[in-house]
Coordinates of C-alpha atoms in Angstrom, one line a residue:
Chain A
M1 CA 107.6 110.2 80.5
R2 CA 108.5 113.7 80.6
E3 CA 105.0 114.7 80.8
K4 CA 104.5 112.3 83.9
I5 CA 107.4 114.5 85.7
A6 CA 105.7 117.6 84.3
K7 CA 102.6 116.4 85.9
L8 CA 103.8 115.4 88.8
Y9 CA 105.5 118.5 89.9
S10 CA 102.6 120.9 88.3
I11 CA 100.7 121.7 91.4
E12 CA 103.9 122.5 93.2
Q13 CA 104.7 124.9 90.8
L14 CA 101.5 126.5 91.6
S15 CA 103.1 127.0 95.7
T16 CA 105.6 129.6 94.3
N17 CA 102.9 132.3 93.2
N18 CA 102.1 135.1 95.6
T19 CA 98.5 135.1 97.2
C20 CA 97.2 135.7 100.4
I21 CA 97.0 132.2 100.8
H22 CA 100.4 131.5 99.8
L23 CA 101.5 134.2 102.4
L24 CA 100.4 132.1 105.4
R25 CA 102.8 130.1 107.2
P26 CA 102.8 126.4 106.1
G27 CA 102.1 125.2 109.8
A28 CA 99.1 127.1 109.8
K29 CA 98.1 125.6 106.6
L30 CA 98.5 122.0 107.4
L31 CA 96.5 122.4 111.3
T32 CA 93.5 124.1 109.3
T33 CA 93.7 121.4 106.8
L34 CA 94.1 118.8 109.6
V35 CA 91.3 120.2 111.2
F36 CA 88.7 120.3 108.6
I37 CA 89.5 116.7 107.6
I38 CA 89.1 115.4 110.9
C39 CA 85.8 117.6 111.2
V40 CA 84.4 116.8 107.9
I41 CA 84.9 112.9 108.8
S42 CA 83.3 113.0 112.2
L43 CA 79.9 114.2 110.9
P44 CA 77.4 111.4 111.1
K45 CA 77.2 109.1 107.8
Y46 CA 73.9 110.3 106.5
S47 CA 73.8 113.9 107.4
V48 CA 74.0 115.6 104.0
Y49 CA 72.6 118.9 105.0
R50 CA 75.6 119.0 108.0
I51 CA 78.2 119.2 104.8
M52 CA 76.9 122.2 103.5
P53 CA 78.8 124.4 105.8
F54 CA 82.7 122.8 104.9
M55 CA 82.0 123.5 101.1
F56 CA 82.4 127.2 101.8
Y57 CA 86.3 126.2 102.3
P58 CA 87.3 125.2 99.2
A59 CA 84.9 127.5 97.6
I60 CA 86.5 130.9 98.7
L61 CA 90.3 129.4 98.8
I62 CA 90.5 128.0 95.3
P63 CA 89.5 131.5 93.9
L64 CA 91.7 133.3 96.6
S65 CA 94.7 130.9 95.8
E66 CA 94.5 131.1 92.0
T67 CA 94.2 127.1 91.7
P68 CA 92.9 125.8 88.6
I69 CA 89.8 124.3 89.2
M70 CA 90.7 122.0 86.5
L71 CA 93.3 120.2 87.9
V72 CA 91.2 119.9 91.4
I73 CA 88.7 118.4 89.4
K74 CA 91.4 115.6 87.9
R75 CA 92.8 114.8 91.3
L76 CA 90.0 114.2 93.0
A77 CA 88.9 111.6 89.6
L78 CA 91.6 109.8 90.9
A79 CA 90.0 109.5 94.3
L80 CA 86.6 108.7 93.3
P81 CA 86.1 104.9 92.2
F82 CA 86.7 103.0 95.5
C83 CA 84.7 105.9 97.0
I84 CA 81.9 105.4 94.5
M85 CA 82.3 101.5 94.5
A86 CA 82.2 101.6 98.7
G87 CA 78.4 104.4 98.0
L88 CA 77.1 102.2 95.5
S89 CA 76.9 99.0 97.8
S90 CA 75.0 101.7 100.5
I91 CA 72.4 102.5 97.8
I92 CA 71.7 98.3 97.8
S93 CA 72.4 97.5 101.7
V94 CA 70.3 99.9 103.0
R95 CA 67.2 100.5 100.9
E96 CA 65.3 102.4 104.1
I97 CA 63.1 105.2 103.0
A98 CA 64.4 108.7 105.2
Y99 CA 62.0 111.2 103.4
Y100 CA 60.2 111.8 100.2
I101 CA 61.1 114.8 97.7
A102 CA 58.2 115.7 95.3
G103 CA 57.2 111.6 95.9
F104 CA 60.1 110.8 95.3
G105 CA 62.2 108.1 98.1
V106 CA 65.2 108.7 99.3
S107 CA 66.7 106.5 100.9
Y108 CA 68.9 106.2 103.7
G109 CA 71.9 104.4 101.2
L110 CA 71.3 107.6 98.5
L111 CA 71.9 109.6 101.9
N112 CA 74.8 107.9 102.8
F113 CA 76.3 107.5 98.8
T114 CA 76.2 111.7 98.7
A115 CA 77.9 112.6 102.1
I116 CA 80.4 109.9 101.0
I117 CA 80.6 111.2 97.4
L118 CA 81.1 115.3 99.2
R119 CA 83.3 114.0 102.0
A120 CA 86.3 113.0 99.5
L121 CA 85.3 116.3 97.3
L122 CA 86.2 118.3 100.3
C123 CA 88.9 116.1 101.9
V124 CA 90.7 116.0 98.4
S125 CA 90.2 119.9 97.5
A126 CA 91.6 120.5 101.0
L127 CA 94.7 118.9 100.4
L128 CA 95.4 120.1 97.2
I129 CA 94.7 123.7 98.4
L130 CA 97.5 123.0 101.0
I131 CA 99.9 121.9 98.2
A132 CA 99.0 124.3 95.8
T133 CA 100.1 126.9 98.3
T134 CA 103.0 125.7 100.1
P135 CA 106.3 124.3 98.9
F136 CA 107.1 120.6 99.7
C137 CA 110.8 121.9 101.2
E138 CA 108.3 124.2 103.6
I139 CA 106.2 121.2 104.4
A140 CA 109.2 119.1 105.5
G141 CA 110.8 122.4 107.8
V142 CA 106.7 121.8 109.8
L143 CA 107.5 117.9 109.9
H144 CA 111.0 118.9 111.7
A145 CA 109.8 121.5 113.2
L146 CA 107.7 119.3 115.1
R147 CA 110.3 117.0 116.2
L148 CA 109.5 114.1 114.0
P149 CA 113.1 111.8 113.6
S150 CA 115.3 113.7 111.1
L151 CA 116.5 110.2 109.1
F152 CA 112.5 109.9 108.3
V153 CA 112.1 113.9 107.2
M154 CA 115.2 113.1 105.2
A155 CA 114.0 110.4 103.5
L156 CA 110.2 111.8 102.8
E157 CA 112.7 115.1 100.9
L158 CA 115.0 113.4 99.1
T159 CA 112.3 110.5 98.1
Y160 CA 110.5 114.1 96.5
R161 CA 113.6 115.0 94.9
Y162 CA 115.2 111.6 93.1
I163 CA 111.5 110.7 91.6
S164 CA 112.9 113.1 88.7
V165 CA 116.2 111.4 88.7
I166 CA 114.7 107.8 88.5
F167 CA 112.0 109.4 85.4
G168 CA 115.0 111.0 83.9
E169 CA 116.8 107.8 84.2
A170 CA 113.6 105.6 82.8
H171 CA 113.3 108.1 80.1
N172 CA 116.9 107.6 78.9
M173 CA 116.9 103.9 79.2
F174 CA 113.2 103.4 77.4
L175 CA 114.7 106.0 74.5
S176 CA 117.7 103.7 74.1
Y177 CA 115.2 100.5 74.5
T178 CA 113.3 101.2 71.3
L179 CA 115.6 102.7 68.9
R180 CA 117.8 99.3 69.4
N181 CA 114.7 97.3 69.7
K182 CA 112.8 97.7 66.0
L183 CA 111.1 101.1 67.3
K184 CA 108.4 99.1 69.5
P185 CA 107.0 100.8 71.5
N186 CA 106.7 98.6 75.0
I187 CA 108.8 96.8 76.7
E188 CA 108.9 93.2 75.9
L189 CA 107.7 90.9 78.9
K190 CA 110.9 89.3 79.0
H191 CA 112.8 92.2 79.3
M192 CA 111.1 93.8 81.9
G193 CA 113.4 92.3 84.7
A194 CA 116.7 93.5 83.8
F195 CA 115.4 96.2 82.4
I196 CA 113.3 97.7 86.1
G197 CA 116.9 96.4 87.8
Q198 CA 119.1 98.3 85.4
L199 CA 117.0 101.5 85.7
F200 CA 117.1 100.6 90.0
L201 CA 121.0 100.2 90.0
R202 CA 122.0 102.9 87.3
S203 CA 119.6 105.2 89.2
Y204 CA 121.6 104.3 93.2
N205 CA 124.5 105.1 91.6
R206 CA 123.2 108.6 89.7
A207 CA 121.7 108.9 93.7
E208 CA 124.7 108.5 94.9
R209 CA 126.9 111.0 93.7
V210 CA 123.7 113.9 93.6
Y211 CA 123.6 112.8 97.7
S212 CA 127.7 113.4 98.0
A213 CA 127.4 116.4 96.3
M214 CA 123.8 118.1 98.4
L215 CA 126.6 117.3 101.5
L216 CA 129.6 118.6 100.0
R217 CA 127.3 122.0 99.9
G218 CA 126.2 121.4 103.6
Y219 CA 123.2 119.4 103.2
G220 CA 121.9 117.5 106.6
K221 CA 124.0 120.5 108.5
P222 CA 121.9 122.7 111.2
Q223 CA 120.0 125.1 108.9
R224 CA 119.6 128.7 110.3
R225 CA 115.6 129.0 111.0
D226 CA 113.5 130.1 107.9
A227 CA 112.0 133.4 108.4
K228 CA 108.6 131.7 107.4
M229 CA 108.2 129.1 110.1
N230 CA 108.2 132.4 112.7
F231 CA 104.9 133.1 113.6
S232 CA 102.8 135.6 112.0
I233 CA 99.5 137.1 113.4
N234 CA 97.5 137.0 109.9
S235 CA 98.4 133.1 110.0
G236 CA 97.4 132.8 114.1
I237 CA 93.9 134.1 113.2
Y238 CA 93.6 132.5 109.9
A239 CA 94.2 128.9 111.7
V240 CA 91.6 130.0 115.0
L241 CA 89.4 131.3 113.3
V242 CA 88.8 128.1 110.2
S243 CA 89.4 125.9 113.0
A244 CA 86.5 127.4 115.1
L245 CA 84.7 127.5 112.6
C246 CA 85.2 124.0 111.7
V247 CA 84.7 122.6 115.3
I248 CA 81.5 124.9 115.3
F249 CA 79.7 123.3 112.4
S250 CA 81.1 119.9 113.1
V251 CA 79.5 120.1 116.6
I252 CA 76.6 121.7 116.8
K253 CA 73.3 119.7 115.7
Y254 CA 70.9 121.4 113.8
Chain B
M1 CA 94.7 99.5 98.1
H2 CA 94.8 102.9 99.4
M3 CA 92.2 104.1 102.8
T4 CA 90.8 107.2 101.8
D5 CA 89.9 110.1 104.6
A6 CA 85.9 109.8 103.0
L7 CA 85.6 106.0 104.1
L8 CA 87.4 106.5 107.5
S9 CA 86.2 107.4 110.8
P10 CA 88.2 110.0 113.2
T11 CA 88.8 107.2 115.8
V12 CA 89.7 104.9 113.4
G13 CA 92.3 107.2 111.9
T14 CA 93.9 108.2 114.9
A15 CA 94.2 105.2 116.3
F16 CA 96.0 104.1 112.7
C17 CA 97.9 107.3 112.7
A18 CA 99.1 106.9 116.2
L19 CA 100.4 103.1 115.7
S20 CA 101.8 104.3 112.8
V21 CA 104.0 107.3 114.3
G22 CA 104.7 104.6 116.6
A23 CA 106.8 102.8 114.4
V24 CA 107.9 105.3 112.6
A25 CA 109.9 107.5 115.9
L26 CA 111.1 103.6 117.1
T27 CA 112.5 102.4 113.7
S28 CA 114.5 106.0 113.4
A29 CA 115.6 105.2 116.6
K30 CA 117.1 101.6 115.8
I31 CA 118.1 102.7 112.7
K32 CA 120.4 105.3 114.4
R33 CA 121.4 103.2 116.8
D34 CA 122.8 100.5 114.5
D35 CA 124.4 103.4 112.4
L36 CA 123.1 102.6 109.0
Q37 CA 121.7 106.3 108.4
T38 CA 124.8 107.5 106.1
E39 CA 125.3 104.6 103.8
N40 CA 121.2 104.0 104.0
V41 CA 119.8 107.0 103.1
P42 CA 120.6 107.5 99.1
L43 CA 119.9 103.9 98.8
M44 CA 116.4 104.6 101.0
A45 CA 115.5 107.7 98.9
V46 CA 116.3 106.4 95.4
A47 CA 114.1 103.2 96.3
G48 CA 111.5 104.8 97.5
A49 CA 111.2 106.8 94.6
F50 CA 111.6 103.7 92.0
V51 CA 109.0 102.2 94.3
F52 CA 106.7 105.3 93.8
A53 CA 107.2 105.2 90.0
A54 CA 106.1 102.0 89.8
Q55 CA 103.4 101.9 92.1
M56 CA 102.0 104.2 88.6
I57 CA 102.1 101.4 86.6
N58 CA 99.4 99.2 86.5
F59 CA 99.2 95.8 85.1
A60 CA 96.1 93.7 83.9
I61 CA 95.1 91.0 86.1
P62 CA 94.4 88.1 84.1
L63 CA 90.7 86.6 84.3
T64 CA 89.9 88.9 86.9
G65 CA 88.8 92.0 84.6
S66 CA 90.5 94.2 86.7
S67 CA 94.4 95.5 87.2
G68 CA 96.8 96.3 90.3
H69 CA 100.4 97.9 90.9
I70 CA 102.7 96.6 93.0
A71 CA 103.3 97.8 96.4
G72 CA 106.8 97.5 96.7
G73 CA 107.2 96.0 100.3
A74 CA 109.0 93.2 99.8
L75 CA 111.2 94.6 96.9
L76 CA 112.3 97.5 99.6
T77 CA 113.0 94.8 102.2
S78 CA 115.0 92.3 100.3
L79 CA 117.2 95.5 99.0
I80 CA 117.1 98.0 101.7
G81 CA 116.5 96.3 105.2
G82 CA 112.9 96.0 106.8
G83 CA 113.6 99.1 108.7
P84 CA 114.6 101.1 106.1
A85 CA 112.0 99.7 104.0
F86 CA 109.5 101.0 106.2
L87 CA 110.6 104.3 106.4
T88 CA 110.8 104.6 102.5
I89 CA 107.0 103.3 102.1
A90 CA 105.5 105.6 104.3
A91 CA 107.7 108.4 102.7
V92 CA 106.0 107.6 99.5
L93 CA 102.4 107.3 101.0
I94 CA 102.8 110.5 102.0
I95 CA 104.1 112.0 98.7
Q96 CA 101.0 110.2 97.0
A97 CA 98.7 111.9 99.6
L98 CA 99.9 115.5 99.1
M99 CA 100.7 115.3 95.4
F100 CA 98.0 112.4 93.9
A101 CA 95.2 112.8 97.3
D102 CA 95.4 108.7 96.4
G103 CA 94.9 108.4 99.6
G104 CA 94.1 110.8 102.3
I105 CA 95.9 112.4 105.0
I106 CA 94.0 111.1 107.7
A107 CA 94.0 107.7 106.5
L108 CA 97.9 108.2 106.3
G109 CA 97.9 106.2 109.2
C110 CA 95.9 103.3 108.0
N111 CA 97.9 103.2 104.4
V112 CA 101.3 103.1 106.5
F113 CA 100.5 100.6 108.8
N114 CA 98.6 98.5 105.8
I115 CA 101.4 99.1 103.2
G116 CA 104.2 99.5 105.5
V117 CA 104.4 98.2 109.0
L118 CA 102.7 94.9 107.6
P119 CA 104.9 93.6 104.7
C120 CA 108.3 95.5 106.1
L121 CA 108.8 94.9 109.3
I122 CA 106.2 91.6 110.1
I123 CA 105.5 89.6 107.2
C124 CA 108.6 90.0 104.8
P125 CA 111.2 89.6 107.1
I126 CA 109.3 86.8 108.7
V127 CA 109.3 85.1 105.5
Y128 CA 112.9 86.0 104.3
K129 CA 114.3 84.9 107.1
L130 CA 112.8 81.6 107.0
I131 CA 113.5 80.8 103.6
L132 CA 116.6 82.5 103.0
N133 CA 118.3 82.5 105.8
K134 CA 119.0 78.1 105.5
S135 CA 120.3 78.5 102.0
F136 CA 120.3 80.8 99.3
S137 CA 119.5 80.5 95.5
K138 CA 117.2 81.8 92.7
A139 CA 114.7 79.4 93.5
R140 CA 114.8 80.4 97.2
L141 CA 114.3 84.1 96.1
L142 CA 111.7 83.2 93.8
L143 CA 109.8 81.6 96.3
S144 CA 110.4 83.9 99.2
S145 CA 109.6 87.1 96.6
I146 CA 105.8 85.3 95.9
I147 CA 105.0 84.0 99.5
A148 CA 106.2 87.5 101.1
S149 CA 104.0 89.4 98.4
T150 CA 100.9 87.3 98.2
I151 CA 101.0 87.1 102.6
S152 CA 101.5 90.7 102.5
L153 CA 98.6 91.9 100.1
A154 CA 96.5 90.0 101.2
F155 CA 96.8 90.7 104.9
G156 CA 96.7 95.0 103.8
A157 CA 93.6 94.4 102.1
L158 CA 92.1 92.4 104.8
F159 CA 92.7 95.3 107.1
V160 CA 91.6 97.9 104.7
T161 CA 88.3 95.3 105.0
L162 CA 88.9 95.8 108.8
Q163 CA 89.6 99.5 108.9
T164 CA 86.7 100.4 106.3
S165 CA 84.2 98.0 108.6
L166 CA 85.1 99.7 112.2
S167 CA 85.1 103.0 111.1
G168 CA 80.9 102.4 109.6
V169 CA 80.7 105.2 107.4
A170 CA 80.0 103.4 104.4
S171 CA 77.0 100.4 104.9
L172 CA 79.8 97.7 103.4
P173 CA 79.2 94.2 105.1
F174 CA 82.5 93.0 106.8
K175 CA 82.2 89.5 105.4
E176 CA 81.3 89.7 101.8
F177 CA 83.5 93.0 101.3
A178 CA 86.7 90.8 102.4
M179 CA 86.4 87.7 100.4
L180 CA 85.9 90.5 97.2
M181 CA 89.0 92.6 98.2
V182 CA 91.4 90.0 99.7
P183 CA 91.9 87.2 96.7
I184 CA 91.8 90.0 93.8
H185 CA 94.9 90.9 95.8
V186 CA 96.6 87.9 96.5
A187 CA 96.3 87.6 92.1
I188 CA 98.1 91.1 92.9
G189 CA 100.7 89.3 95.2
I190 CA 101.4 86.7 93.0
L191 CA 102.3 88.8 90.1
E192 CA 103.9 91.3 92.1
G193 CA 106.3 88.5 93.6
I194 CA 107.1 87.2 90.3
I195 CA 108.4 90.8 89.1
T196 CA 109.9 91.3 92.8
A197 CA 112.1 88.3 92.0
A198 CA 113.1 88.9 88.2
V199 CA 113.7 92.0 89.8
L200 CA 116.5 90.6 92.0
F201 CA 117.5 88.5 89.8
F202 CA 119.1 91.4 88.2
V203 CA 120.1 93.1 90.9
Y204 CA 122.1 89.6 92.3
S205 CA 123.6 89.2 89.5
M206 CA 125.0 92.4 89.1
R207 CA 125.3 93.6 92.6
P208 CA 125.3 90.8 94.8
E209 CA 126.4 92.5 98.2
L210 CA 123.4 94.5 98.2
L211 CA 120.9 91.7 98.5
N212 CA 123.6 89.6 101.0
R213 CA 124.0 92.0 103.2
T214 CA 119.9 91.9 104.6
T215 CA 118.3 88.5 103.1
T216 CA 121.3 86.3 104.6
Q217 CA 122.3 88.6 107.0
R218 CA 121.8 86.6 110.6
K219 CA 122.0 89.5 113.6
P220 CA 122.6 88.3 117.7
R221 CA 119.3 88.2 119.0
Q222 CA 119.9 90.4 122.0
K223 CA 118.9 88.4 125.4
R224 CA 117.6 91.6 126.5
T225 CA 115.3 92.3 123.7
V226 CA 113.7 88.6 124.5
I227 CA 113.2 89.3 128.0
I228 CA 111.0 92.7 127.3
S229 CA 109.6 91.1 124.6
L230 CA 108.3 87.7 126.9
A231 CA 107.4 90.3 129.8
V232 CA 105.3 92.1 127.8
I233 CA 103.8 89.4 126.0
A234 CA 102.8 87.7 129.8
L235 CA 101.4 91.2 130.6
L236 CA 99.0 91.3 127.6
V237 CA 98.0 87.9 128.1
A238 CA 97.5 88.1 131.9
S239 CA 95.5 91.4 131.8
V240 CA 93.6 91.8 128.6
L241 CA 93.3 88.3 127.1
S242 CA 92.3 86.9 130.6
P243 CA 89.0 88.2 130.9
F244 CA 88.1 86.1 128.1
A245 CA 89.0 83.2 128.7
S246 CA 86.9 80.4 128.3
I247 CA 84.4 79.9 131.2
L248 CA 83.5 76.3 130.7
P249 CA 84.8 73.5 132.4
D250 CA 88.5 72.3 131.4
G251 CA 88.9 68.4 130.7
L252 CA 89.4 66.9 134.1
E253 CA 86.5 69.1 135.4
W254 CA 84.1 68.0 132.3
S255 CA 85.2 64.1 132.7
I256 CA 84.1 63.8 136.2
E257 CA 80.8 65.9 135.5
K258 CA 80.1 63.6 133.1
L259 CA 81.1 61.0 135.4
T260 CA 79.5 61.7 138.7
G261 CA 77.2 65.0 138.0
G262 CA 79.7 67.5 139.9
A263 CA 82.4 69.6 138.8
E264 CA 85.0 68.5 141.7
I265 CA 85.7 65.4 143.9
I266 CA 87.3 66.5 146.8
P267 CA 88.1 63.4 149.5
A268 CA 86.9 63.3 153.0
A269 CA 90.4 63.4 154.2
I270 CA 91.7 66.2 152.6
M271 CA 88.6 67.9 152.9
G272 CA 89.6 69.9 156.3
G273 CA 93.0 70.7 154.3
T274 CA 90.4 72.5 151.7
A275 CA 89.5 74.8 153.6
I276 CA 92.9 76.0 154.6
Q277 CA 93.7 76.5 151.8
E278 CA 91.3 79.2 150.8
S279 CA 91.1 81.0 154.0
I280 CA 94.9 81.6 153.5
A281 CA 94.8 82.0 149.9
A282 CA 95.2 85.7 148.4
M283 CA 93.2 84.8 145.4
P284 CA 91.3 81.8 145.6
G285 CA 88.9 80.7 142.5
Y286 CA 92.0 83.3 140.7
D287 CA 89.5 86.9 141.5
N288 CA 90.1 88.9 144.9
G289 CA 87.6 91.0 144.0
A290 CA 89.1 93.1 141.7
G291 CA 88.9 91.3 138.8
L292 CA 90.8 88.3 136.9
S293 CA 93.2 90.7 134.9
A294 CA 94.1 92.3 138.4
A295 CA 94.5 88.3 139.7
G296 CA 96.3 87.3 136.4
L297 CA 98.9 91.0 137.0
I298 CA 99.7 89.8 139.9
G299 CA 100.2 86.5 139.6
S300 CA 102.5 87.1 136.9
F301 CA 104.4 89.4 139.0
A302 CA 104.6 87.1 141.6
V303 CA 105.8 84.1 139.6
F304 CA 108.5 86.2 137.9
I305 CA 109.7 87.9 140.9
I306 CA 109.5 83.8 142.6
A307 CA 111.3 82.1 139.7
G308 CA 113.5 85.1 138.5
G309 CA 114.6 85.5 142.5
T310 CA 115.2 81.4 142.4
G311 CA 117.4 81.6 139.5
L312 CA 119.2 84.3 140.7
I313 CA 120.5 82.9 144.0
I314 CA 121.3 79.6 142.2
S315 CA 123.6 81.1 139.7
R316 CA 125.2 83.7 142.9
Y317 CA 125.6 80.3 144.4
K318 CA 127.5 78.6 141.6
S319 CA 129.5 81.7 140.9
I320 CA 130.7 82.0 144.2
K321 CA 131.8 78.2 144.1
R322 CA 133.7 78.7 141.3
K323 CA 135.8 81.4 142.6
S324 CA 136.2 79.3 146.1
A325 CA 137.1 76.2 143.4
A326 CA 139.2 78.7 141.2
E327 CA 141.3 79.5 144.8

């Protein structure tokens, strides 16, 4: 259970690094990620070659931000199954030949499959680059600045923090259960309802105490504006340049 | 059941993002207005973390060879109410999208709609209200949990199919895709309903006040909300649905046509009257040249003004009469 918590927070721990990408403003990074993803998904469904220029984005930013490539591949593996299923159905249903390569007929279905996989790769890596270079609290700060309802942003921040509370309680409860249940490795189905209910109530009690402590320490009161929310020329140039390139490559037909 | 960016078009993604953002804004405003913030925030957050953890656990679905996980909408709605449950699910989906790339950032709108708006704001409140408001018992709780979870997941899966088909990125035939997606999610929904009920039984035995205030509370319906809702529905039907009305003859015209060969019977005695009616009518045949929608809107406003005005005059007359009788 502790490994799962470590895995969850592992990618956010990367956001404390000090590369040039980490120093960019969170708003600029969020904007470029959004523009990048919108441009990728707006490409025609059979055009594999028009996706190629977009591969430069992760190819340049992953080494620049020192994000481990294996982490990206592992997270990509979670997102792929549904895309592969959708792509395979295209191969089966669309068999019209688009062109021939060395005598081998390439169908529109195969092109669609390849395009879907590449889109998934690009969208997932763009998101991972964002979260590996931007702490979650800064993303929440951008949402505050965008005037999203404060209740919603507060719920988002607290949910993220309370995940470790839940996992911590679950670990302790599971340990107690196995020690009292002849060291059986799993929770029996007849005890599952009580276990989950007890987990919820204990976590709720602990969360109330944590929230009260946070309120006493000033949480929720208007904070002094973080310097990272201010505009910077580097971030502005980065956002404009990357967004413009994405739009150009998505609009130009070649 | 999470939609992914790779299978979505910008149009569909943006449309559902707009719907979801609107739902978040309206729900937040409603919670703020009802002054539920302070007591709800830690409960929302811990419930969100709880659902996040629960969604990581897959269970095997018997006889299908596949597995699924609970969505959590029904559980959250019964614990913290529809509005807070929706905001919590939205927060969980954002964290999943950012931390695990489970569902993309543009697909968030679709996922929030499928897993948040549909179960927490529409399906579960209706099901719980219908089954639990009359009386509260473990059997009714079990039944309502199973029904709410099953319908929520079935509709969620249907909307995923719809969004994928509307996007047109993957060449997935809608009917076949829906026939694969919906039954498996119905099976997942039934299992989720059982798990939800088991958790709620325990919570009810330890902290009954947590369930009673959300599942059995009757809120007085505000007159203004009802009037506005009916007005919006009337306008939508008049402007959007009326052009799709059937052009086939109605029952009376069909019967006359079968009997006489003509759509209408106009006796000679009233033919003059018909001519007068058509000359003074503002929109003969429900069309004033600006289209059926415009005719529908104008007609709806006219009826509202005449009926509303008549009701106002009558109520004024009655209050004057009551005052003079009291004097």
